Short mmCIF file of C-alpha atoms in Angstrom, two decimals:
data_model
loop_
_atom_site.label_atom_id
_atom_site.label_comp_id
_atom_site.label_asym_id
_atom_site.label_seq_id
_atom_site.Cartn_x
_atom_site.Cartn_y
_atom_site.Cartn_z
CA MET X 1 -26.19 19.89 -19.44
CA LYS X 2 -26.76 18.91 -22.97
CA SER X 3 -27.87 21.14 -25.99
CA GLY X 4 -27.88 19.73 -29.51
CA ALA X 5 -24.46 18.60 -30.12
CA THR X 6 -22.94 20.10 -27.18
CA ASP X 7 -22.44 18.32 -23.86
CA ALA X 8 -21.18 20.05 -20.89
CA ALA X 9 -20.54 19.20 -17.25
CA LEU X 10 -19.21 20.88 -14.15
CA SER X 11 -18.60 19.17 -10.85
CA TYR X 12 -17.18 20.30 -7.61
CA GLN X 13 -16.02 18.17 -4.65
CA ARG X 14 -14.98 19.05 -1.12
CA ALA X 15 -13.62 16.62 1.34
CA GLU X 16 -12.28 17.36 4.82
CA ASN X 17 -11.42 14.65 7.44
CA ARG X 18 -9.21 14.21 10.63
CA ILE X 19 -8.04 10.70 10.88
CA GLU X 20 -6.90 9.50 14.44
CA GLN X 21 -6.95 5.73 13.85
CA PRO X 22 -4.17 3.87 15.56
CA GLY X 23 -1.46 2.27 13.47
CA SER X 24 0.82 -0.66 13.96
CA LEU X 25 1.39 -2.17 17.32
CA PRO X 26 4.24 -4.39 18.75
CA LEU X 27 3.30 -7.96 18.82
CA SER X 28 3.59 -8.06 22.64
CA ASP X 29 1.04 -5.20 22.83
CA LEU X 30 -1.38 -6.38 20.34
CA GLN X 31 -1.63 -9.71 22.25
CA ARG X 32 -2.53 -8.05 25.32
CA ASP X 33 -4.85 -5.45 23.87
CA ARG X 34 -5.48 -4.89 20.19
CA THR X 35 -7.42 -1.81 20.80
CA GLN X 36 -4.66 0.37 22.22
CA ASN X 37 -2.81 3.21 20.38
CA TYR X 38 1.07 2.79 20.46
CA THR X 39 1.43 6.44 19.58
CA GLY X 40 -1.56 8.31 20.94
CA GLY X 41 -1.98 11.76 19.46
CA ASP X 42 -1.21 10.86 15.86
CA PHE X 43 -3.60 12.37 13.31
CA PHE X 44 -3.83 13.11 9.72
CA LYS X 45 -5.96 16.17 8.63
CA PRO X 46 -6.55 16.63 4.93
CA LEU X 47 -8.66 19.19 3.05
CA MET X 48 -9.31 18.89 -0.54
CA ASN X 49 -11.29 21.03 -3.27
CA LEU X 50 -11.69 19.88 -6.69
CA VAL X 51 -13.25 21.42 -9.72
CA THR X 52 -13.76 19.69 -13.01
CA LEU X 53 -15.19 20.96 -16.32
CA SER X 54 -15.96 18.68 -19.25
CA LEU X 55 -17.16 19.73 -22.74
CA ARG X 56 -17.95 17.54 -25.73
CA GLN X 57 -18.89 18.78 -29.24
CA GLU X 58 -19.98 16.63 -31.80
CA ALA X 59 -19.33 17.89 -35.60
CA GLY X 60 -21.47 15.64 -37.56
CA THR X 61 -21.78 11.86 -37.23
CA ASP X 62 -18.15 10.94 -37.31
CA LEU X 63 -16.16 13.73 -35.34
CA ALA X 64 -16.03 14.80 -31.70
CA LEU X 65 -13.94 17.16 -29.71
CA SER X 66 -13.63 16.64 -25.95
CA LEU X 67 -12.13 19.16 -23.62
CA THR X 68 -11.66 18.34 -19.73
CA GLY X 69 -10.05 20.83 -17.33
CA PHE X 70 -9.45 20.47 -13.53
CA GLY X 71 -8.18 22.46 -10.57
CA ARG X 72 -7.33 20.95 -7.21
CA TRP X 73 -6.35 22.36 -3.95
CA LEU X 74 -5.04 19.93 -1.28
CA ASP X 75 -3.84 20.93 2.08
CA ALA X 76 -2.85 18.48 4.81
CA GLU X 77 -1.46 18.62 8.31
CA GLN X 78 0.00 15.51 9.88
CA PHE X 79 1.44 14.92 13.47
CA ASN X 80 3.53 11.94 14.38
CA VAL X 81 4.50 10.79 17.96
CA ASN X 82 7.84 9.15 17.95
CA GLN X 83 8.92 6.81 20.81
CA LEU X 84 12.71 7.02 19.79
CA ARG X 85 13.18 10.71 18.77
CA ALA X 86 11.40 14.00 18.65
CA ASN X 87 7.71 14.23 17.50
CA THR X 88 7.13 15.75 13.98
CA ARG X 89 4.43 17.93 12.38
CA SER X 90 4.22 18.30 8.72
CA PHE X 91 2.30 20.78 6.41
CA THR X 92 1.61 20.04 2.82
CA ALA X 93 0.09 22.35 0.41
CA THR X 94 -0.27 21.27 -3.30
CA THR X 95 -2.03 23.34 -6.12
CA SER X 96 -2.78 21.27 -9.25
CA ALA X 97 -4.35 22.29 -12.69
CA GLY X 98 -4.52 20.88 -16.03
CA GLY X 99 -6.57 19.51 -18.96
CA THR X 100 -7.00 17.09 -21.84
CA VAL X 101 -7.90 17.94 -25.37
CA GLN X 102 -9.14 14.88 -27.38
CA LEU X 103 -10.29 14.38 -31.01
CA SER X 104 -12.04 11.17 -31.87
CA HIS X 105 -12.99 10.16 -35.47
CA GLU X 106 -15.24 7.38 -36.47
CA THR X 107 -15.38 6.14 -40.31
CA THR X 108 -15.16 3.22 -42.65
CA ALA X 109 -11.96 2.14 -43.99
CA LEU X 110 -11.73 -0.70 -46.58
CA GLY X 111 -15.21 -1.47 -45.52
CA ARG X 112 -14.54 -1.89 -41.99
CA ALA X 113 -15.36 0.32 -38.95
CA ASN X 114 -12.46 2.35 -37.68
CA ARG X 115 -12.24 4.68 -34.77
CA LEU X 116 -9.21 7.04 -34.37
CA VAL X 117 -8.47 8.96 -31.04
CA ALA X 118 -5.78 11.46 -30.62
CA GLY X 119 -5.20 13.78 -27.77
CA VAL X 120 -2.72 15.72 -25.49
CA ASP X 121 -2.82 16.37 -21.83
CA TYR X 122 -1.05 18.71 -19.49
CA ALA X 123 -0.73 18.99 -15.70
CA HIS X 124 1.01 21.39 -13.31
CA HIS X 125 1.45 20.64 -9.63
CA SER X 126 3.10 23.12 -7.25
CA SER X 127 3.77 21.37 -3.81
CA GLN X 128 5.37 22.76 -0.45
CA VAL X 129 6.25 20.60 2.45
CA ARG X 130 7.25 21.93 5.76
CA VAL X 131 8.26 19.55 8.52
CA PHE X 132 8.92 20.66 12.14
CA GLU X 133 10.37 18.73 15.03
CA GLU X 134 8.34 19.41 18.34
CA GLU X 135 10.38 18.69 21.42
CA GLY X 136 9.19 21.55 23.68
CA GLU X 137 9.42 24.10 21.02
CA ARG X 138 8.49 23.88 17.26
CA GLU X 139 11.71 23.86 15.21
CA LEU X 140 11.77 23.80 11.49
CA GLU X 141 13.51 20.76 10.03
CA SER X 142 12.76 20.89 6.40
CA LEU X 143 11.26 23.12 3.78
CA VAL X 144 10.96 21.77 0.21
CA ARG X 145 9.20 22.92 -2.74
CA ASP X 146 8.43 21.06 -6.12
CA ASN X 147 7.21 22.54 -9.34
CA GLN X 148 6.17 19.68 -11.59
CA ASN X 149 5.07 19.82 -15.18
CA SER X 150 3.85 16.92 -17.31
CA ILE X 151 2.69 16.51 -20.91
CA GLY X 152 1.24 13.43 -22.66
CA VAL X 153 0.48 12.96 -26.08
CA TYR X 154 -1.32 9.97 -27.35
CA LEU X 155 -2.72 8.23 -30.52
CA GLN X 156 -4.95 5.13 -30.71
CA ASP X 157 -6.72 3.44 -33.52
CA THR X 158 -9.13 0.55 -33.28
CA PHE X 159 -9.83 -1.27 -36.67
CA ASP X 160 -12.47 -3.94 -37.19
CA ILE X 161 -10.06 -5.83 -39.26
CA ALA X 162 -11.86 -8.93 -40.34
CA ARG X 163 -15.29 -10.76 -40.17
CA ASN X 164 -16.46 -14.38 -40.89
CA VAL X 165 -12.97 -15.84 -40.41
CA LEU X 166 -13.67 -19.14 -38.97
CA GLN X 167 -17.52 -19.02 -38.83
CA THR X 168 -20.41 -16.78 -39.76
CA GLY X 169 -20.60 -13.79 -37.55
CA ASP X 170 -17.19 -13.84 -35.97
CA ARG X 171 -15.03 -10.60 -35.79
CA LEU X 172 -11.39 -9.77 -35.16
CA ILE X 173 -10.67 -6.24 -33.90
CA VAL X 174 -7.13 -4.87 -33.48
CA THR X 175 -6.20 -1.87 -31.46
CA ALA X 176 -2.93 -0.08 -31.45
CA ALA X 177 -1.73 2.86 -29.51
CA VAL X 178 1.17 4.86 -28.53
CA ARG X 179 1.58 7.50 -25.84
CA TRP X 180 4.53 9.83 -25.15
CA ASP X 181 4.91 11.19 -21.57
CA TRP X 182 7.33 13.92 -20.58
CA LEU X 183 7.62 15.11 -16.79
CA ARG X 184 9.87 17.30 -14.97
CA HIS X 185 10.54 17.87 -11.24
CA ASP X 186 12.06 21.29 -10.24
CA ILE X 187 12.96 20.84 -6.51
CA ASP X 188 13.78 23.81 -4.34
CA ASP X 189 15.11 22.82 -0.78
CA ARG X 190 15.11 25.83 1.57
CA SER X 191 15.60 23.74 4.71
CA PRO X 192 17.89 25.16 7.58
CA PRO X 193 21.51 24.41 7.22
CA SER X 194 22.51 20.87 8.14
CA ASP X 195 25.03 18.18 7.33
CA ARG X 196 22.51 16.72 5.09
CA PRO X 197 23.12 17.22 1.28
CA SER X 198 20.58 19.57 -0.50
CA ALA X 199 17.60 18.26 -2.41
CA THR X 200 17.59 21.17 -4.70
CA GLY X 201 17.70 19.84 -8.40
CA VAL X 202 15.90 19.29 -11.65
CA SER X 203 14.99 15.91 -12.87
CA THR X 204 13.43 15.13 -16.31
CA PHE X 205 11.87 11.77 -17.55
CA SER X 206 10.32 10.91 -20.81
CA ARG X 207 9.38 7.83 -22.74
CA PRO X 208 7.23 6.57 -25.55
CA ASN X 209 4.96 3.75 -24.62
CA PRO X 210 3.32 1.39 -27.31
CA ALA X 211 0.31 -1.00 -26.85
CA ILE X 212 -1.46 -3.47 -29.07
CA GLY X 213 -4.35 -5.54 -28.40
CA PHE X 214 -6.53 -8.33 -30.32
CA ASN X 215 -10.15 -9.23 -29.57
CA TYR X 216 -11.46 -12.24 -31.53
CA ASN X 217 -15.16 -12.75 -30.88
CA LEU X 218 -16.48 -16.05 -32.23
CA SER X 219 -19.96 -14.70 -31.40
CA ARG X 220 -21.57 -12.12 -29.01
CA ASP X 221 -21.28 -14.70 -26.21
CA TRP X 222 -17.73 -16.09 -26.86
CA GLY X 223 -14.41 -14.37 -27.37
CA ILE X 224 -10.61 -14.35 -26.76
CA PHE X 225 -8.26 -11.46 -26.28
CA PHE X 226 -4.60 -10.83 -26.12
CA GLY X 227 -2.85 -7.54 -25.25
CA TYR X 228 0.75 -6.04 -24.87
CA SER X 229 1.49 -2.74 -23.61
CA GLU X 230 4.53 -0.88 -22.07
CA GLY X 231 4.06 1.49 -19.08
CA PHE X 232 6.19 4.26 -17.61
CA ARG X 233 6.05 6.07 -14.12
CA ALA X 234 8.39 8.69 -13.16
CA PRO X 235 9.63 8.98 -9.51
CA ALA X 236 7.40 10.99 -7.37
CA PHE X 237 8.39 14.09 -5.33
CA LEU X 238 8.59 12.23 -2.10
CA GLU X 239 10.64 9.32 -3.74
CA LEU X 240 13.04 11.80 -5.28
CA THR X 241 13.59 13.63 -1.94
CA CYS X 242 14.09 10.36 0.14
CA ALA X 243 16.26 8.48 -2.02
CA GLY X 244 19.02 7.35 0.19
CA PRO X 245 20.08 6.02 3.66
CA SER X 246 20.97 9.37 4.76
CA ALA X 247 17.65 10.74 3.77
CA ILE X 248 15.34 8.81 6.14
CA CYS X 249 12.02 10.44 6.06
CA PRO X 250 9.44 10.53 8.77
CA GLY X 251 6.16 10.94 6.99
CA LEU X 252 6.62 13.61 4.29
CA GLN X 253 9.86 14.90 5.73
CA ALA X 254 12.19 15.66 2.95
CA GLY X 255 15.56 14.33 2.61
CA VAL X 256 18.17 14.24 -0.32
CA ALA X 257 17.81 14.01 -3.88
CA PRO X 258 20.20 11.37 -5.27
CA ASP X 259 22.92 11.89 -7.87
CA PRO X 260 22.17 10.64 -10.36
CA PRO X 261 18.41 10.69 -9.62
CA LEU X 262 16.15 7.57 -9.34
CA ASN X 263 15.37 5.95 -12.64
CA ALA X 264 11.81 6.02 -13.84
CA VAL X 265 9.87 2.68 -13.48
CA THR X 266 9.14 0.84 -16.90
CA ALA X 267 6.94 -2.12 -17.19
CA ARG X 268 5.78 -4.60 -20.10
CA ASN X 269 2.53 -6.13 -19.63
CA TYR X 270 1.08 -9.31 -21.18
CA GLU X 271 -2.50 -10.61 -21.06
CA LEU X 272 -4.37 -13.44 -22.55
CA GLY X 273 -7.78 -14.36 -21.81
CA LEU X 274 -11.30 -15.81 -22.50
CA ARG X 275 -14.73 -14.18 -22.17
CA ALA X 276 -17.78 -16.54 -22.22
CA ARG X 277 -21.53 -16.41 -21.71
CA PRO X 278 -22.55 -20.03 -21.72
CA THR X 279 -26.21 -19.22 -20.68
CA SER X 280 -28.12 -16.07 -20.51
CA TRP X 281 -27.62 -15.70 -16.88
CA LEU X 282 -23.94 -16.41 -16.47
CA ASP X 283 -20.92 -14.44 -17.56
CA CYS X 284 -17.50 -15.94 -17.19
CA GLU X 285 -13.87 -14.39 -17.71
CA LEU X 286 -10.43 -16.05 -17.42
CA ALA X 287 -7.13 -14.19 -17.90
CA LEU X 288 -3.56 -14.90 -17.52
CA PHE X 289 -1.37 -11.97 -17.03
CA ARG X 290 2.42 -10.90 -16.48
CA ALA X 291 3.89 -7.59 -15.82
CA ASP X 292 7.73 -7.39 -16.18
CA VAL X 293 9.01 -4.18 -14.38
CA SER X 294 12.40 -2.61 -14.67
CA ASP X 295 13.86 -0.18 -12.28
CA ASP X 296 11.15 -0.86 -9.85
CA ILE X 297 11.15 1.67 -6.84
CA PHE X 298 10.79 0.10 -3.50
CA SER X 299 10.54 1.58 -0.02
CA VAL X 300 13.08 0.43 2.21
CA SER X 301 12.55 0.70 5.94
CA PRO X 302 15.82 0.20 7.71
CA THR X 303 14.91 1.41 11.30
CA ASP X 304 11.33 1.63 12.14
CA THR X 305 7.82 2.02 10.97
CA THR X 306 8.07 5.67 9.98
CA GLY X 307 11.63 6.02 8.86
CA LEU X 308 12.21 4.79 5.20
CA PHE X 309 13.73 5.58 1.92
CA PHE X 310 13.30 4.78 -1.81
CA GLN X 311 15.50 2.95 -4.21
CA ASN X 312 15.69 1.14 -7.57
CA VAL X 313 15.76 -2.58 -7.00
CA GLY X 314 16.15 -3.82 -10.71
CA GLY X 315 13.57 -6.12 -12.02
CA THR X 316 10.50 -7.39 -10.37
CA ARG X 317 7.41 -9.49 -11.84
CA ARG X 318 3.81 -9.94 -11.13
CA GLN X 319 2.18 -12.76 -12.85
CA GLY X 320 -0.83 -15.00 -12.35
CA VAL X 321 -4.35 -15.76 -13.18
CA GLU X 322 -7.73 -14.10 -12.69
CA VAL X 323 -11.06 -15.88 -12.79
CA SER X 324 -14.68 -14.13 -12.44
CA LEU X 325 -18.08 -15.14 -12.57
CA ALA X 326 -21.18 -13.12 -12.76
CA SER X 327 -24.61 -14.77 -12.39
CA ARG X 328 -28.25 -13.41 -12.47
CA PRO X 329 -30.12 -16.66 -11.31
CA ALA X 330 -33.43 -14.94 -10.52
CA ALA X 331 -35.02 -11.51 -10.99
CA GLY X 332 -33.47 -8.88 -9.00
CA LEU X 333 -30.52 -11.16 -7.65
CA GLU X 334 -27.05 -10.84 -8.88
CA ALA X 335 -24.07 -13.06 -7.55
CA ARG X 336 -20.40 -12.52 -8.19
CA LEU X 337 -17.29 -14.55 -7.47
CA SER X 338 -13.67 -13.76 -8.32
CA TYR X 339 -10.28 -15.33 -7.63
CA THR X 340 -6.91 -13.90 -8.20
CA TYR X 341 -3.54 -15.93 -7.98
CA THR X 342 -0.49 -13.58 -8.07
CA GLU X 343 3.15 -14.36 -7.90
CA ALA X 344 4.98 -11.25 -7.21
CA THR X 345 8.73 -11.67 -7.01
CA PHE X 346 12.06 -9.98 -7.24
CA ARG X 347 14.09 -10.96 -10.43
CA ASP X 348 17.56 -9.79 -9.20
CA ASN X 349 19.94 -10.70 -6.26
CA LEU X 350 20.01 -7.71 -4.02
CA GLU X 351 21.37 -6.42 -0.59
CA LEU X 352 18.69 -4.43 1.02
CA ALA X 353 18.39 -2.64 4.36
CA THR X 354 16.06 -4.12 6.91
CA PRO X 355 14.83 -3.16 10.34
CA ARG X 356 15.14 -6.81 11.51
CA LEU X 357 18.44 -8.10 13.31
CA THR X 358 19.95 -10.44 10.77
CA ALA X 359 22.76 -12.88 11.26
CA GLY X 360 25.99 -11.18 12.33
CA CYS X 361 24.11 -7.85 12.90
CA ALA X 362 23.09 -7.10 16.48
CA ALA X 363 21.93 -3.47 15.98
CA SER X 364 19.64 -1.90 13.38
CA PRO X 365 20.12 -0.89 10.72
CA CYS X 366 21.16 -4.26 9.38
CA THR X 367 21.17 -5.67 5.66
CA GLN X 368 19.63 -8.68 4.17
CA THR X 369 20.21 -10.92 1.28
CA VAL X 370 17.51 -10.88 -1.35
CA ARG X 371 17.63 -13.71 -3.88
CA ALA X 372 15.97 -13.72 -7.42
CA GLY X 373 12.45 -15.44 -6.95
CA ASN X 374 11.99 -14.23 -3.46
CA ASP X 375 8.26 -12.94 -2.82
CA LEU X 376 7.47 -9.30 -2.77
CA PRO X 377 6.28 -8.15 0.84
CA LEU X 378 2.62 -7.43 1.41
CA VAL X 379 1.28 -9.01 -1.97
CA PRO X 380 -0.95 -12.11 -1.08
CA ARG X 381 -0.72 -14.90 -3.43
CA HIS X 382 -4.46 -15.73 -3.11
CA ARG X 383 -7.49 -13.33 -3.09
CA LEU X 384 -11.15 -14.44 -3.27
CA ASN X 385 -14.11 -12.18 -3.35
CA ALA X 386 -17.87 -13.02 -3.38
CA SER X 387 -20.92 -11.02 -3.21
CA LEU X 388 -24.62 -11.34 -3.30
CA ASP X 389 -26.87 -8.23 -4.40
CA TYR X 390 -30.52 -8.43 -4.04
CA ARG X 391 -33.07 -5.58 -5.20
CA LEU X 392 -35.80 -5.54 -2.64
CA ALA X 393 -37.68 -2.88 -4.56
CA ALA X 394 -36.98 -0.56 -7.50
CA TRP X 395 -35.62 2.08 -5.04
CA LEU X 396 -33.96 -0.30 -2.40
CA GLY X 397 -31.17 -2.92 -2.57
CA LEU X 398 -29.45 -5.26 -0.05
CA TRP X 399 -25.93 -6.67 -0.58
CA LEU X 400 -23.73 -8.97 1.16
CA GLY X 401 -19.91 -9.47 0.47
CA ALA X 402 -17.03 -11.58 1.71
CA SER X 403 -13.27 -11.48 0.92
CA TYR X 404 -10.46 -13.91 1.72
CA VAL X 405 -6.80 -12.61 1.57
CA GLY X 406 -3.98 -15.08 1.79
CA PRO X 407 -0.66 -14.91 4.00
CA GLN X 408 1.74 -12.05 3.09
CA ARG X 409 5.40 -11.39 3.80
CA LEU X 410 5.98 -8.62 6.14
CA ARG X 411 7.67 -5.33 4.99
CA GLY X 412 11.29 -5.93 5.99
CA ASP X 413 11.34 -9.51 5.23
CA GLU X 414 12.46 -9.06 1.57
CA GLY X 415 14.83 -12.08 2.29
CA ASN X 416 11.58 -14.29 3.00
CA VAL X 417 12.89 -15.90 6.32
CA GLU X 418 10.24 -14.71 8.93
CA ARG X 419 6.68 -16.03 9.61
CA LYS X 420 4.05 -14.56 7.25
CA LEU X 421 1.19 -12.29 8.04
CA THR X 422 -1.72 -14.57 8.75
CA ASP X 423 -4.54 -14.91 6.05
CA TYR X 424 -8.02 -13.83 7.03
CA VAL X 425 -11.65 -13.32 5.94
CA VAL X 426 -13.88 -10.34 6.31
CA VAL X 427 -17.62 -10.08 5.72
CA ASN X 428 -19.33 -6.75 4.70
CA ALA X 429 -23.02 -6.00 4.25
CA GLY X 430 -24.97 -2.94 3.20
CA LEU X 431 -28.30 -1.39 2.28
CA ARG X 432 -28.67 1.14 -0.59
CA ALA X 433 -31.82 3.37 -1.26
CA SER X 434 -32.38 5.80 -4.04
CA TRP X 435 -35.24 8.25 -4.89
CA LYS X 436 -35.06 10.79 -7.77
CA GLY X 437 -31.61 12.39 -7.23
CA LEU X 438 -31.13 11.30 -3.81
CA THR X 439 -29.06 8.32 -2.91
CA ALA X 440 -28.34 6.88 0.69
CA PHE X 441 -26.53 3.92 1.92
CA VAL X 442 -25.67 2.15 5.13
CA THR X 443 -22.66 -0.27 5.24
CA ILE X 444 -21.69 -2.69 8.19
CA ASN X 445 -17.99 -3.39 7.72
CA ASN X 446 -16.54 -6.62 9.40
CA LEU X 447 -19.88 -7.89 10.13
CA LEU X 448 -18.59 -10.90 11.95
CA ASN X 449 -16.14 -8.82 14.07
CA ASN X 450 -13.10 -10.87 13.08
CA GLU X 451 -9.84 -10.12 14.41
CA TYR X 452 -7.05 -9.87 11.97
CA GLU X 453 -4.15 -7.84 10.82
CA THR X 454 -3.53 -6.04 7.36
CA PHE X 455 0.00 -4.97 7.68
CA GLY X 456 3.03 -5.91 9.39
CA THR X 457 6.70 -4.78 9.60
CA PHE X 458 9.63 -4.88 12.09
CA ALA X 459 10.65 -2.12 14.51
CA PRO X 460 12.43 -1.30 17.70
CA ASN X 461 9.82 -1.22 20.62
CA GLY X 462 10.55 2.20 22.19
CA LYS X 463 8.64 1.36 25.31
CA VAL X 464 10.71 -1.53 26.37
CA GLU X 465 14.23 -1.11 27.76
CA GLY X 466 16.79 -1.91 25.16
CA THR X 467 14.32 -1.13 22.39
CA PRO X 468 14.34 -4.87 21.17
CA VAL X 469 13.15 -5.23 17.50
CA GLU X 470 9.63 -6.82 17.34
CA ARG X 471 7.01 -7.60 14.72
CA PHE X 472 4.63 -4.51 14.29
CA LEU X 473 1.19 -5.54 13.17
CA THR X 474 -1.76 -3.19 12.06
CA PRO X 475 -5.03 -4.52 13.69
CA ALA X 476 -8.05 -4.12 11.32
CA PRO X 477 -11.06 -2.22 12.72
CA PRO X 478 -13.63 -4.19 14.61
CA ILE X 479 -17.21 -4.17 13.36
CA ASN X 480 -18.32 -0.72 12.34
CA VAL X 481 -21.10 1.16 10.51
CA LEU X 482 -20.74 3.78 7.81
CA ALA X 483 -23.58 5.85 6.41
CA GLY X 484 -24.02 8.51 3.85
CA ALA X 485 -25.97 10.29 1.51
CA SER X 486 -25.55 12.03 -1.90
CA TYR X 487 -27.70 14.19 -4.23
CA ARG X 488 -27.23 14.81 -7.91
CA PHE X 489 -28.87 17.54 -9.51
#
């Protein structure tokens, strides 16, 4: 809704689901029947309600105040069938509320355009997780609550610093920013007495993060850019309560808060790129990127597909190149092609737990040696995406897309000694129709009905005597159809 210099928007979303899709299968079972369910009865049932209110008030031509507030209520029930221990059922209830206040000012400084943005945001999350063991009777295993408060303050300035530097019409634009974040977890462990240490504790994290970027545009069709930024992520509630070998967590089961707590993850990001429009119907972009991460938090699975804990693993790095092309060769037709090459590696020598049986270790849990330069699991080096979008009429569109995902290391093979997850190709297609405020779609996923796996790890096969450790792989869904509709008032 807009009235004069005031713009307001109110939105409400409700999502409810019950997911019963089978998970990973032992390789021996997968080769016989990839449609079976290893732990039949598993389900995840979330219910989410979200309300968002946005207001924008313009004060003249150069000043604007924006306010955004939200409230979110998320309840989830999850049931896990376990082969090697009692089944578990968890109930999670999270209430979240917060908002952002932002002031933007556009003016001219030294004869150049300048845009200054300042703001503050706040969020509160109240979570409760209850986990029960179900072996005959339901027995409470853990009850943990978390009150999380976070505050962020940010300032950003974009300055059109120079024109006509190398040729007539070129521009040099500089953006500088800084953001300070503060976050506090207040965890209350009310679990039944056990030999496991309590997770009760308060953890506070804060850090300022600077950023700077340069855009040099030779013309409207050619430009280069460079950016440097620092990032910060505090450990999540689940990570803090599952941060040691004695706190192996099935699903959302709480464990033990470490002492001292996990360190926050920090990252230094670099990007250098080129944008080009060599013809009126072709857009191109090339970017080189690197992210150096310190105190990366890594999930370690020492025993099976559900037991895990989190730990800091020192430094990691993701670097590579992205290339994208967007073409409009004919009226109503748009084609896109993108390729990403990513090297994701550990930067420190480590000893990590693994569910695999390693040299000198005949029974899980075992340890493995990770060398600096080893690949991170589940990050393919090669990704290729292509799509065609054709507008049959003003209200009707048809699209076709294909993706290639390269081989990946399995989780638990941080030592890089096992066979990789096989690469795969998947093709999807769809039809979109719109009329006034009504939009409808039909999507066909895995159009060619290819058989491939999207995830892999190692675990004991509880259905086989002696529980030998096998590769557990997650089969992708076969060809399936998804349809939906929405209406915008």
